Amino acid sequence: MNTRWQNPNTGGAPAPSAGIAAPARAATDQVSEPDARNGTTPTPSFGEAEVLALLAELDDELIGLAPVKRRIRDIAALLVVDAARRAHGLASAAPGLHMCFTGNPGTGKTTVAMKMASILHRLGYVRKGHLVAVTRDDLVGQYIGHTAPKTKEVLKRAMGGVLFIDEAYYLYRPENERDYGQEAIEILLQVMENQREDLVVILAGYKDRMTTFFECNPGFSSRIAHHIDFPDYDDAELMQIAQKMLVNIGYRFDEGAQGAFVRYIEHRRRQPHFANARSVRNALDRARLRHASRLFGQIGEADAARLSTLEATDILASSVFAQAE
């Protein structure tokens, strides 16, 4: 990720905090100079074309999630307009970029975070464009003096990009007096405030638990500018996701397998630990195992079609159907 917003009223970067060095800033977008070949001035895009392409990729990669895609587009539009305003010498306020993604597992939160990192990089709000995804175990130590070095090491790796903290509410465990999560929280809050021009933090998790987490940690709540809720996929969207996954790995359903997988989704959704697209991926992996076992012993006789086609028996052998009875 490239250049980051600079406050025209302050000039310098914020003071380094939590033992993490603040980077030098690059220049902001400028209005294009006249083309010497024809004397015309190209129309500046301020990254608009590239960001629109990234949004199109997101739309193509992710089935459904229309409310999420609209929010990401709104944020991207604001940042492009902000770049255009700076280039024209207009006043520009520092946009808040820390975010919270809430929703059930398998709803695309990590994928959207990765695309958001690319958008922020293209527009110069972070330097590198990488995503560092972590959980409590990556940040919190098990003994005195262990948490601060772990948290700072993660922040060092994430600087210039996006830090994605999944199930962030596990950082806070007030019932355990010997827990060191609060130390990690204090370091994160300091860096989110003082080095927000070189790091974007995205917290993720279940909506109700994140709401409780923010109530107990108002410092986090006040620093999060964008709250985006990821809805569950409906059955038709999950079937589209399954088809897309199969195409990407060179497999297909035959007619019987397609009908069986529709029923599989209906049953699986009502059972414990359902995880949307993640559950679909796991189901397809198991179906491929059954397919391979079915062909084993006669693989030399199988043509490309048989090697690539899942049949109804590969789906119906799932324990999901037995549990549904």
XYZ file of C-alpha atoms in Angstrom:
325
model
C 0.000 0.000 0.000
C 1.257 3.334 -0.993
C 0.834 6.926 0.227
C -1.192 7.724 3.296
C -3.343 10.784 4.065
C -1.417 13.670 5.610
C -3.130 16.373 7.623
C -2.267 19.663 5.894
C -2.641 21.496 9.179
C -0.093 19.470 11.109
C 2.452 18.556 8.472
C 4.235 15.820 10.406
C 3.387 12.254 11.293
C 1.984 11.324 14.690
C 4.415 10.447 17.419
C 5.525 6.804 17.461
C 3.899 4.724 20.153
C 4.166 1.360 21.856
C 7.739 0.916 20.673
C 6.818 0.837 16.977
C 8.610 3.174 14.636
C 6.480 5.485 12.487
C 7.378 5.436 8.767
C 8.096 8.375 6.513
C 5.162 9.446 4.359
C 4.997 9.605 0.614
C 3.507 12.334 -1.513
C -0.208 12.547 -2.244
C -1.923 12.379 -5.664
C -1.440 15.362 -7.916
C -3.468 16.685 -10.838
C -1.917 15.463 -14.103
C 0.462 17.742 -16.017
C -0.230 18.600 -19.681
C 0.824 15.907 -22.162
C 3.797 17.342 -24.097
C 2.882 15.336 -27.207
C -0.495 16.932 -27.864
C -0.776 19.759 -25.357
C -3.799 18.204 -23.653
C -4.222 17.454 -19.971
C -5.207 13.843 -19.249
C -8.188 13.469 -16.956
C -6.844 12.347 -13.574
C -8.515 9.268 -12.090
C -7.186 9.522 -8.511
C -7.201 5.715 -8.444
C -10.882 5.516 -9.371
C -10.447 3.105 -12.288
C -8.264 0.739 -10.296
C -10.606 0.788 -7.304
C -13.624 0.141 -9.521
C -11.737 -2.855 -10.925
C -11.054 -4.135 -7.400
C -14.722 -3.721 -6.501
C -15.684 -5.633 -9.647
C -13.334 -8.431 -8.574
C -14.970 -8.490 -5.155
C -18.409 -8.676 -6.739
C -17.266 -11.550 -8.945
C -15.485 -13.454 -6.170
C -18.233 -13.248 -3.568
C -21.781 -14.483 -4.090
C -24.488 -12.328 -2.465
C -23.518 -9.969 0.391
C -25.149 -6.996 -1.349
C -25.273 -4.816 1.838
C -21.583 -5.469 2.502
C -20.583 -4.657 -1.063
C -22.548 -1.389 -0.917
C -20.761 -0.325 2.282
C -17.336 -1.160 0.859
C -18.184 0.778 -2.300
C -19.299 3.773 -0.214
C -16.039 3.752 1.745
C -13.998 3.436 -1.449
C -15.927 6.293 -3.081
C -15.259 8.546 -0.088
C -11.532 7.815 -0.253
C -11.351 8.497 -4.004
C -13.204 11.786 -3.569
C -10.851 12.638 -0.710
C -7.846 12.032 -3.006
C -9.390 14.254 -5.690
C -10.037 17.036 -3.155
C -6.424 16.934 -1.949
C -5.133 17.114 -5.502
C -7.273 20.221 -6.109
C -6.032 21.901 -2.948
C -9.332 21.556 -1.098
C -9.602 20.947 2.620
C -9.462 17.266 3.501
C -10.206 15.695 6.861
C -8.485 12.488 7.897
C -10.950 9.650 7.257
C -11.475 7.100 10.002
C -10.523 3.713 8.600
C -10.593 1.243 11.489
C -13.484 -1.184 10.995
C -15.534 -3.907 12.625
C -16.886 -6.845 10.591
C -19.612 -8.825 12.338
C -21.339 -11.993 11.267
C -21.307 -15.753 11.465
C -18.357 -17.854 10.265
C -17.936 -18.391 6.549
C -19.609 -15.171 5.403
C -16.581 -13.689 3.625
C -15.167 -11.367 6.284
C -11.521 -12.266 5.657
C -11.940 -12.074 1.870
C -13.484 -8.613 2.105
C -10.708 -7.502 4.480
C -8.091 -8.583 1.936
C -9.834 -6.622 -0.811
C -10.138 -3.609 1.488
C -6.387 -3.771 2.066
C -5.809 -3.627 -1.696
C -8.138 -0.633 -2.060
C -6.432 1.262 0.760
C -3.043 0.507 -0.771
C -4.043 1.730 -4.213
C -5.346 4.973 -2.754
C -2.267 5.544 -0.627
C -3.792 5.097 2.799
C -1.373 2.304 3.730
C 2.071 1.565 2.313
C 2.136 -2.131 1.507
C -1.306 -3.637 0.964
C -0.803 -6.801 2.992
C -3.204 -8.345 5.495
C -2.045 -9.855 8.778
C -4.784 -12.075 10.249
C -4.468 -12.988 13.928
C -6.427 -14.246 16.929
C -6.009 -13.825 20.676
C -3.296 -16.501 20.784
C -1.068 -14.413 18.516
C -1.339 -11.343 20.769
C -1.681 -12.485 24.368
C 1.041 -14.241 26.358
C 0.692 -16.792 29.106
C 2.897 -15.180 31.719
C 4.009 -11.747 32.941
C 6.133 -9.899 30.389
C 5.109 -12.112 27.470
C 2.136 -10.189 26.041
C 3.775 -6.864 25.144
C 6.523 -8.414 22.953
C 3.990 -10.670 21.197
C 1.585 -7.830 20.489
C 4.327 -5.482 19.308
C 5.760 -8.135 17.002
C 2.348 -8.600 15.369
C 1.938 -4.836 15.015
C 5.405 -4.576 13.477
C 4.449 -7.161 10.835
C 1.156 -5.409 10.150
C 2.515 -1.868 9.833
C 1.829 -0.401 6.425
C -1.145 -2.689 5.970
C -4.243 -4.088 7.634
C -4.380 -6.006 10.907
C -7.376 -8.372 11.001
C -8.213 -9.605 14.522
C -10.703 -12.470 14.356
C -12.937 -13.118 17.376
C -11.528 -9.977 18.964
C -13.794 -10.281 22.025
C -11.568 -13.078 23.338
C -8.964 -10.431 24.105
C -11.123 -9.366 27.048
C -11.703 -11.889 29.821
C -12.721 -9.972 32.956
C -13.600 -13.174 34.811
C -9.898 -14.116 34.895
C -7.819 -11.796 37.083
C -4.590 -13.356 35.798
C -5.473 -12.808 32.138
C -3.124 -10.583 30.120
C -5.545 -9.637 27.334
C -6.055 -6.161 28.774
C -2.369 -5.411 28.214
C -2.722 -6.284 24.526
C -5.849 -4.114 24.315
C -4.025 -1.089 25.751
C -1.160 -1.453 23.276
C -3.576 -1.852 20.358
C -5.569 1.218 21.373
C -2.443 3.347 21.577
C -1.248 2.278 18.131
C -4.715 2.613 16.574
C -4.790 6.237 17.723
C -1.191 7.389 17.274
C -0.282 5.443 14.134
C -3.606 5.341 12.334
C -1.905 6.787 9.253
C 0.112 3.590 8.785
C -2.137 0.842 10.114
C -5.793 -0.047 9.675
C -7.281 -2.432 12.233
C -10.315 -4.589 11.441
C -11.978 -6.386 14.344
C -14.197 -9.345 13.520
C -16.553 -11.735 15.263
C -20.127 -12.562 16.183
C -22.299 -9.444 16.359
C -23.688 -9.926 19.876
C -20.271 -10.681 21.350
C -18.676 -7.713 19.595
C -21.437 -5.461 20.981
C -20.616 -6.630 24.522
C -16.902 -6.209 23.839
C -17.390 -2.592 22.773
C -19.553 -1.877 25.811
C -16.756 -3.113 28.067
C -14.017 -1.414 26.028
C -15.311 2.012 24.943
C -11.833 2.961 23.739
C -12.203 0.495 20.907
C -15.727 1.617 20.090
C -14.676 5.261 19.742
C -11.901 4.335 17.294
C -14.012 2.193 14.957
C -15.391 4.274 12.103
C -17.168 1.584 10.115
C -19.349 -1.241 11.433
C -20.295 -3.715 8.694
C -22.603 -6.669 9.322
C -22.206 -9.764 7.126
C -25.515 -11.634 6.642
C -25.795 -15.406 6.349
C -26.098 -16.814 2.832
C -29.451 -18.197 1.780
C -29.764 -21.702 0.311
C -29.643 -20.553 -3.309
C -26.495 -18.504 -2.653
C -24.815 -21.455 -0.925
C -25.589 -23.603 -3.970
C -24.024 -20.967 -6.219
C -20.972 -20.926 -3.954
C -20.694 -24.714 -4.212
C -20.877 -24.585 -8.017
C -18.244 -21.869 -8.113
C -15.915 -23.816 -5.819
C -16.251 -26.915 -7.991
C -15.535 -24.999 -11.200
C -12.397 -23.527 -9.611
C -11.003 -27.016 -8.931
C -12.202 -28.682 -12.124
C -15.133 -30.708 -10.772
C -18.865 -30.739 -11.446
C -22.100 -32.200 -10.070
C -24.104 -34.544 -12.204
C -27.868 -33.997 -12.087
C -28.400 -36.354 -9.175
C -25.551 -34.873 -7.126
C -26.854 -31.370 -7.670
C -30.269 -32.281 -6.278
C -28.648 -34.135 -3.388
C -26.494 -31.147 -2.493
C -29.534 -28.871 -2.450
C -31.019 -31.199 0.175
C -27.685 -31.354 1.990
C -27.693 -27.560 2.412
C -31.270 -27.579 3.712
C -30.394 -30.164 6.377
C -26.935 -28.854 7.280
C -28.195 -25.347 7.936
C -30.418 -26.648 10.750
C -27.626 -28.555 12.481
C -25.015 -27.269 14.980
C -21.837 -25.452 13.978
C -23.084 -24.436 10.540
C -20.535 -22.074 8.976
C -21.997 -20.896 5.658
C -19.433 -21.078 2.811
C -16.936 -22.819 5.094
C -19.398 -25.665 5.671
C -19.977 -25.895 1.925
C -16.232 -26.167 1.281
C -15.879 -28.881 3.915
C -18.811 -30.813 2.442
C -17.279 -30.697 -1.035
C -13.925 -31.884 0.312
C -15.622 -34.914 1.888
C -17.618 -35.559 -1.294
C -14.361 -35.598 -3.258
C -12.955 -38.157 -0.814
C -15.972 -40.416 -1.389
C -15.686 -39.884 -5.142
C -12.017 -40.873 -5.053
C -12.767 -43.934 -2.911
C -15.520 -44.972 -5.323
C -13.108 -44.864 -8.283
C -10.194 -46.427 -6.418
C -9.280 -49.768 -7.965
C -10.521 -48.789 -11.414
C -8.878 -45.414 -11.861
C -6.999 -46.608 -14.946
C -10.321 -47.170 -16.690
C -11.788 -43.766 -15.712
C -11.967 -41.033 -18.334
C -11.713 -37.309 -17.640
C -15.480 -36.981 -17.165
C -15.622 -39.708 -14.472
C -12.565 -38.220 -12.727
C -14.299 -34.837 -12.570
C -17.958 -35.681 -11.832
C -19.503 -36.021 -8.393
C -22.532 -38.298 -8.246
C -25.465 -38.417 -5.872
C -23.926 -41.253 -3.819
C -20.921 -39.020 -3.057
C -23.271 -36.533 -1.396
C -25.920 -38.788 0.135
C -23.325 -40.777 2.100
C -22.859 -37.750 4.372
C -23.832 -38.197 8.024
C -25.847 -34.991 7.683
C -28.694 -36.991 6.085
C -28.657 -39.597 8.833
C -28.795 -36.914 11.518
C -31.714 -35.246 9.739
C -33.909 -38.342 9.981
